[in-house]
Coordinates of C-alpha atoms and ligand atoms in Angstrom, one line a residue:
M1 CA 11.9 -30.5 -5.6
I2 CA 10.3 -27.3 -6.8
L3 CA 12.1 -25.2 -9.5
V4 CA 11.7 -21.5 -8.8
T5 CA 12.9 -19.5 -11.8
G6 CA 13.8 -15.9 -10.9
G7 CA 14.1 -17.1 -7.3
A8 CA 16.7 -14.5 -6.4
G9 CA 14.3 -11.8 -7.5
Y10 CA 11.7 -9.9 -5.5
I11 CA 8.6 -12.2 -5.5
G12 CA 10.7 -15.3 -6.2
S13 CA 12.8 -14.9 -3.1
H14 CA 9.8 -14.5 -0.8
T15 CA 8.1 -17.5 -2.5
T16 CA 11.2 -19.6 -2.0
V17 CA 11.1 -18.9 1.7
V18 CA 7.4 -19.9 1.9
L19 CA 8.0 -23.1 0.0
Q20 CA 10.9 -24.1 2.2
Q21 CA 8.9 -23.4 5.3
A22 CA 6.2 -25.6 4.0
G23 CA 8.8 -28.4 3.7
Y24 CA 9.7 -28.3 0.0
E25 CA 13.2 -28.5 -1.4
V26 CA 13.8 -25.6 -3.8
L27 CA 16.0 -25.2 -6.8
V28 CA 16.5 -21.5 -7.7
V29 CA 17.5 -20.7 -11.2
D30 CA 18.3 -17.0 -11.9
N31 CA 20.6 -15.2 -14.3
L32 CA 21.1 -12.4 -11.7
S33 CA 20.2 -9.8 -14.4
N34 CA 18.0 -7.9 -11.8
S35 CA 19.1 -9.5 -8.5
E36 CA 22.1 -10.1 -6.3
A37 CA 23.7 -13.5 -5.6
N38 CA 23.8 -12.9 -1.9
V39 CA 20.0 -13.1 -1.8
I40 CA 20.5 -16.9 -1.6
D41 CA 22.5 -16.4 1.6
R42 CA 19.7 -14.3 3.1
I43 CA 17.1 -16.8 2.1
E44 CA 19.1 -19.4 4.0
K45 CA 19.3 -17.1 7.0
I46 CA 15.5 -16.8 7.1
S47 CA 14.6 -20.5 6.5
G48 CA 17.7 -22.2 7.9
K49 CA 18.0 -24.0 4.6
R50 CA 20.0 -23.2 1.6
P51 CA 18.2 -23.6 -1.7
A52 CA 20.0 -25.3 -4.6
F53 CA 21.1 -22.5 -7.0
E54 CA 22.0 -22.4 -10.6
E55 CA 23.1 -19.1 -12.3
M56 CA 21.8 -19.5 -15.8
D57 CA 19.7 -18.0 -18.6
L58 CA 16.5 -19.8 -19.4
V59 CA 16.8 -18.7 -23.0
D60 CA 19.4 -21.4 -23.5
T61 CA 17.4 -24.5 -24.5
A62 CA 20.1 -27.1 -24.0
K63 CA 20.9 -25.8 -20.5
V64 CA 17.2 -25.8 -19.5
D65 CA 16.9 -29.3 -20.6
A66 CA 20.0 -30.3 -18.7
L67 CA 18.4 -28.9 -15.5
F68 CA 15.6 -31.5 -15.7
T69 CA 18.2 -34.3 -16.0
K70 CA 20.2 -33.1 -13.1
Y71 CA 17.4 -32.3 -10.5
P72 CA 14.3 -34.3 -9.5
I73 CA 11.9 -31.4 -10.4
E74 CA 8.3 -32.0 -9.5
G75 CA 6.8 -28.6 -10.1
I76 CA 7.8 -25.2 -11.5
I77 CA 7.0 -21.6 -10.4
H78 CA 8.1 -19.4 -13.3
F79 CA 8.9 -15.8 -12.3
A80 CA 12.0 -15.1 -14.4
A81 CA 11.2 -12.4 -16.9
S82 CA 12.1 -8.9 -17.9
K83 CA 9.5 -6.5 -16.4
A84 CA 10.3 -2.8 -17.1
V85 CA 7.5 -1.3 -19.1
G86 CA 9.5 1.6 -20.5
E87 CA 12.5 -0.5 -21.4
S88 CA 10.2 -3.0 -23.2
V89 CA 9.1 -0.1 -25.5
Q90 CA 12.8 0.6 -26.4
K91 CA 13.9 -3.0 -26.7
P92 CA 10.9 -5.1 -27.8
L93 CA 12.9 -8.0 -29.2
L94 CA 14.8 -8.4 -26.0
Y95 CA 11.5 -8.7 -24.1
Y96 CA 9.9 -11.1 -26.6
R97 CA 12.9 -13.3 -26.8
N98 CA 13.6 -13.4 -23.1
N99 CA 10.0 -13.8 -21.8
L100 CA 8.6 -16.1 -24.5
Q101 CA 11.6 -18.2 -25.2
S102 CA 12.2 -18.9 -21.4
L103 CA 8.6 -20.2 -21.0
M104 CA 8.7 -22.2 -24.2
N105 CA 12.0 -23.9 -23.1
L106 CA 10.5 -24.8 -19.7
L107 CA 7.3 -26.2 -21.3
E108 CA 9.2 -28.3 -23.8
S109 CA 11.5 -29.8 -21.1
M110 CA 8.6 -30.3 -18.6
N111 CA 6.8 -32.3 -21.2
K112 CA 9.8 -34.3 -22.2
H113 CA 10.8 -35.1 -18.6
G114 CA 7.3 -35.8 -17.2
V115 CA 7.0 -32.8 -15.0
K116 CA 3.3 -31.9 -14.8
N117 CA 2.8 -28.7 -12.8
I118 CA 3.6 -25.0 -13.6
V119 CA 2.6 -21.8 -11.9
F120 CA 3.1 -18.7 -14.2
S121 CA 3.7 -15.2 -13.0
S122 CA 1.2 -13.0 -14.8
S123 CA -0.1 -9.5 -14.3
C124 CA -3.3 -7.5 -14.0
T125 CA -1.8 -5.5 -16.9
V126 CA -3.7 -8.0 -19.2
Y127 CA -7.0 -6.2 -18.3
G128 CA -5.8 -2.7 -19.4
Q129 CA -8.2 -0.1 -18.1
P130 CA -11.4 -2.0 -17.3
T131 CA -14.7 -0.3 -18.1
E132 CA -16.7 0.9 -15.2
D133 CA -19.0 -2.1 -15.2
N134 CA -15.9 -4.4 -15.1
L135 CA -14.6 -2.8 -11.8
P136 CA -13.6 -4.4 -9.6
V137 CA -12.1 -6.8 -12.2
T138 CA -13.1 -10.5 -12.1
E139 CA -11.1 -13.2 -13.9
N140 CA -13.8 -13.1 -16.6
A141 CA -13.2 -9.5 -17.5
P142 CA -11.9 -9.2 -21.1
V143 CA -8.2 -9.1 -21.8
Q144 CA -7.4 -5.9 -23.7
V145 CA -4.8 -4.9 -26.3
A146 CA -1.6 -4.5 -24.4
L147 CA -0.1 -1.0 -23.9
S148 CA 3.5 -2.2 -24.0
P149 CA 5.6 -5.1 -25.3
Y150 CA 6.1 -6.1 -21.7
G151 CA 2.3 -6.3 -21.2
N152 CA 2.0 -8.2 -24.4
T153 CA 4.6 -10.8 -23.3
K154 CA 2.3 -11.6 -20.3
Q155 CA -0.7 -12.0 -22.6
V156 CA 1.1 -14.1 -25.2
C157 CA 2.8 -16.2 -22.5
E158 CA -0.6 -17.0 -21.0
E159 CA -1.7 -18.1 -24.4
I160 CA 1.4 -20.3 -25.0
L161 CA 0.8 -21.9 -21.6
R162 CA -2.9 -22.5 -22.3
D163 CA -2.3 -24.0 -25.8
T164 CA 0.6 -26.2 -24.7
I165 CA -1.3 -27.5 -21.7
Y166 CA -4.4 -28.4 -23.8
A167 CA -2.1 -30.1 -26.4
H168 CA -0.5 -32.4 -23.8
E169 CA -2.9 -34.1 -21.4
N170 CA -0.2 -34.7 -18.8
L171 CA 0.4 -30.9 -18.3
Q172 CA -1.5 -28.6 -16.0
G173 CA -0.9 -25.0 -14.9
V174 CA -2.1 -21.8 -13.5
A175 CA -1.5 -18.1 -14.4
L176 CA -1.6 -15.8 -11.4
R177 CA -2.4 -12.2 -12.3
Y178 CA -0.8 -10.0 -9.7
F179 CA -2.1 -6.6 -9.0
N180 CA 0.6 -4.3 -7.4
P181 CA 3.1 -6.3 -5.3
V182 CA 4.8 -4.3 -2.5
G183 CA 6.3 -4.8 1.0
A184 CA 8.9 -7.2 2.2
H185 CA 9.6 -10.1 4.5
E186 CA 9.3 -9.2 8.2
S187 CA 13.0 -10.0 8.8
A188 CA 14.0 -7.3 6.3
L189 CA 16.6 -9.7 4.9
I190 CA 14.8 -9.8 1.5
G191 CA 12.7 -7.2 -0.3
E192 CA 12.4 -5.3 -3.6
L193 CA 15.8 -4.2 -5.0
P194 CA 15.3 -2.1 -8.1
I195 CA 18.5 -1.6 -10.1
G196 CA 18.9 2.1 -11.0
V197 CA 16.0 4.6 -10.6
P198 CA 12.9 2.9 -9.4
Q199 CA 9.9 3.1 -11.8
N200 CA 7.4 1.7 -9.3
L201 CA 5.7 3.8 -6.6
M202 CA 6.7 2.0 -3.3
P203 CA 10.5 1.7 -3.9
F204 CA 10.5 5.4 -5.0
I205 CA 8.7 6.4 -1.8
T206 CA 11.1 4.4 0.4
Q207 CA 14.2 5.6 -1.4
T208 CA 13.0 9.2 -1.2
A209 CA 12.5 8.9 2.6
M210 CA 16.0 7.3 2.8
G211 CA 17.4 10.4 1.1
L212 CA 18.5 8.5 -2.0
R213 CA 16.0 10.5 -4.2
Q214 CA 15.2 14.2 -4.0
G215 CA 11.5 14.0 -4.0
L216 CA 8.6 11.9 -5.2
K217 CA 6.6 12.9 -8.2
V218 CA 3.0 12.0 -8.0
F219 CA 1.9 11.4 -11.6
G220 CA -1.4 13.2 -12.1
G221 CA -3.7 14.8 -9.7
D222 CA -6.7 15.4 -12.0
Y223 CA -8.0 11.8 -12.5
Q224 CA -11.6 11.0 -12.0
T225 CA -11.0 9.5 -8.6
P226 CA -12.0 10.8 -5.1
D227 CA -8.6 12.6 -4.5
G228 CA -7.6 12.9 -8.2
T229 CA -4.7 10.4 -8.0
C230 CA -4.6 6.9 -9.6
I231 CA -6.0 3.9 -7.8
R232 CA -4.3 0.5 -7.6
D233 CA -4.8 -2.7 -5.6
Y234 CA -1.5 -3.0 -3.6
I235 CA -0.9 -6.5 -2.3
H236 CA 1.7 -7.6 0.3
V237 CA 4.5 -9.8 -1.3
M238 CA 4.1 -12.4 1.6
D239 CA 0.4 -12.8 0.8
L240 CA 1.4 -13.2 -2.8
A241 CA 4.1 -15.8 -2.0
K242 CA 1.5 -17.9 0.0
A243 CA -0.8 -17.8 -3.0
H244 CA 1.9 -19.5 -5.1
L245 CA 2.2 -22.3 -2.6
I246 CA -1.5 -22.8 -2.6
A247 CA -1.7 -22.8 -6.4
L248 CA 1.1 -25.3 -6.7
E249 CA -0.4 -27.7 -4.1
R250 CA -3.8 -27.4 -5.8
F251 CA -2.2 -29.2 -8.8
M252 CA 0.1 -31.5 -6.9
K253 CA -2.9 -32.7 -4.9
S254 CA -5.1 -32.9 -8.0
N255 CA -7.6 -30.6 -6.5
F256 CA -8.3 -28.5 -9.6
K257 CA -11.2 -28.1 -12.0
K258 CA -9.5 -27.3 -15.4
R259 CA -6.0 -28.1 -16.4
F260 CA -5.4 -24.4 -17.2
E261 CA -6.7 -21.9 -14.7
W262 CA -6.0 -18.2 -13.9
F263 CA -6.7 -16.2 -10.8
N264 CA -6.5 -12.5 -9.7
L265 CA -4.2 -11.9 -6.8
G266 CA -5.2 -8.6 -5.1
T267 CA -6.7 -7.5 -1.8
G268 CA -10.0 -6.3 -3.3
T269 CA -9.3 -2.8 -2.1
G270 CA -8.1 0.1 -4.2
S271 CA -5.8 2.7 -2.7
S272 CA -4.9 6.1 -4.3
V273 CA -1.3 7.3 -4.6
L274 CA -2.0 9.8 -1.8
E275 CA -3.4 7.1 0.5
V276 CA -0.2 5.1 0.0
I277 CA 1.9 8.2 0.9
Q278 CA -0.3 8.8 4.0
S279 CA 0.1 5.2 5.1
F280 CA 3.8 5.4 4.6
E281 CA 4.2 8.6 6.6
K282 CA 2.1 7.2 9.5
M283 CA 4.0 3.9 9.7
S284 CA 7.5 5.4 9.2
G285 CA 7.1 8.6 11.1
E286 CA 8.9 10.3 8.1
Q287 CA 7.7 13.3 6.2
L288 CA 7.8 12.6 2.5
A289 CA 8.8 15.3 0.1
Y290 CA 6.4 15.0 -2.9
E291 CA 4.7 17.1 -5.5
I292 CA 1.9 16.5 -7.9
V293 CA 3.1 16.6 -11.5
D294 CA 1.7 15.7 -15.0
R295 CA 0.2 12.3 -15.7
R296 CA 2.6 9.5 -16.7
E297 CA 2.0 8.3 -20.2
G298 CA 0.4 4.9 -20.4
D299 CA -1.0 4.9 -16.8
I300 CA -4.4 3.6 -16.3
E301 CA -6.7 5.5 -14.0
Q302 CA -8.0 2.9 -11.6
I303 CA -8.0 -0.8 -11.2
W304 CA -8.6 -3.2 -8.3
A305 CA -9.4 -6.9 -8.0
E306 CA -12.6 -8.7 -7.4
T307 CA -11.3 -11.5 -5.1
T308 CA -14.3 -13.9 -4.8
I309 CA -13.0 -16.5 -7.3
A310 CA -9.5 -16.5 -5.7
N311 CA -11.0 -16.7 -2.2
E312 CA -13.5 -19.4 -3.0
E313 CA -12.0 -21.5 -5.8
L314 CA -8.3 -21.1 -5.0
G315 CA -8.9 -21.0 -1.3
W316 CA -6.6 -18.0 -0.8
T317 CA -7.3 -14.7 0.9
S318 CA -4.9 -11.8 1.5
E319 CA -4.4 -11.0 5.2
L320 CA -2.0 -8.0 5.4
T321 CA -3.0 -4.4 5.2
L322 CA -1.7 -1.3 3.4
D323 CA 0.0 -0.3 6.7
D324 CA 1.7 -3.7 6.9
M325 CA 3.0 -3.1 3.3
T326 CA 4.4 0.4 3.8
A327 CA 5.9 -0.5 7.3
S328 CA 7.7 -3.6 5.9
A329 CA 8.9 -1.8 2.8
W330 CA 10.4 0.9 5.0
K331 CA 12.0 -1.6 7.4
W332 CA 13.6 -3.3 4.4
E333 CA 14.8 -0.1 2.8
K334 CA 16.5 1.0 6.0
Y335 CA 18.0 -2.3 6.9
Y336 CA 19.3 -2.8 3.4
N337 CA 21.0 0.6 3.3
E338 CA 22.2 0.7 6.9
V339 CA 23.3 -2.9 7.4
L340 CA 23.1 -5.2 4.4
K341 CA 24.7 -3.0 1.7
P342 CA 27.6 -1.8 3.9
Q343 CA 28.2 -5.5 4.9
A344 CA 28.3 -6.6 1.3
E345 CA 30.7 -3.8 0.4
A346 CA 33.1 -4.4 3.4
Ligands
LIG401 C1 3.4 -1.0 -13.5 C2 3.2 -1.4 -14.9 C3 2.6 -2.8 -14.9 C4 3.5 -3.8 -14.2 C5 3.8 -3.3 -12.8 C6 4.9 -4.2 -12.2 C7 2.9 0.7 -16.1 C8 1.9 1.5 -16.9 N1 2.4 -0.5 -15.6 O1 2.2 -0.9 -12.8 O2 2.4 -3.2 -16.2 O3 2.9 -5.0 -14.2 O4 4.3 -2.0 -12.8 O5 5.1 -3.9 -10.9 O6 4.0 1.0 -16.0 N2 3.5 6.6 -9.4 C9 3.8 7.9 -9.0 N3 5.1 8.3 -8.9 C10 6.1 7.4 -9.2 C11 5.8 6.1 -9.5 C12 4.5 5.7 -9.6 O7 2.9 8.7 -8.8 O8 7.3 7.8 -9.1 C13 2.1 6.2 -9.5 C14 1.7 5.7 -10.9 O9 1.2 6.8 -11.7 C15 0.5 4.8 -10.5 C16 0.9 4.2 -9.1 O10 1.9 5.1 -8.6 O11 -0.7 5.5 -10.3 C17 1.5 2.8 -9.2 O12 2.6 2.9 -10.2 P1 3.6 1.6 -10.4 O13 4.1 1.2 -9.1 O14 4.6 2.1 -11.4 O15 2.7 0.5 -10.9 P2 1.7 0.4 -12.1 O16 1.8 1.5 -13.0 O17 0.3 0.1 -11.6

């Protein structure tokens, strides 16, 4: 059985489906702080199999340990974390306590109960703004001083993971550094579900087209990029989910080089904000109301991944395009608002 923490959340729910379809039993643990309990029903609808589910907070050391006694856990994929950059600046202690303590509790219990494998959800935010000669970014690019407490929790968690793995020779793990995850499962039964006003680009676009937001603000049109807007490496959440299965099996099948590894998960292609908007308009047939405004504080200008190491060493390659991402994100937004939400409220 695989423990998926944060399995009711955005990337966790998609990964749970992929694991189930590969034949694994999954235990989802989630405190539902940023997700809905009925995501579990929808996972079951897609895979035909209901994952085991425990609603609990991983900050509780005794409860985490009890999980390992109750379930035959063989491997862990750890998504559960607070992830809003702005909120982390306002509430740093909440972020440090939640993100660091949860990981430490899991590592302590794994070690005690003889569970060897852990996949950790990290972020390309650890690279900050790479210098020109480090673009696209490889796994060997330097980690830079974090711009927010959230970003710092990812860096410190990677260090906690590395140090703990090297201190205990039965442990092994991998940090997956995601670029910008977007899109949704093709069924439109699961997808990204931001609580409140979305901070990220794709849900803001789809909610604007849905009529839930008045208009999209494009943050900055005067960057040193071909069209003046920021460049990111958007990656389809289903490609990302498959990478977790591959990373987990790499350890379970003892097919790894070092006990602690890290990989970049991106497509290798950068897209500007305006290119994302164009793709969205093409795939949805909707006209998007947007205006270019001032830069957002803390934004980096451009970043995209060098994928050679993930392709060759991890054996994973992204397959879906930006058009697949915008089309599936739009399908999910519509289905959620027109069908799933009214159903849940009825
Ligand atoms: C952000 C976080 C990153 C985190 C990731 C999680 C910051 C600085 N970085 O990445 O640490 O790991 O989310 O998903 O917050 N944009 C607009 N209008 C909007 C929203 C976004 O123009 O309403 C632009 C941004 O300026 C940026 C691009 O869209 O150029 C992507 O933004 P976003 O989706 O927030 O992701 P990141 O900032 O890359």
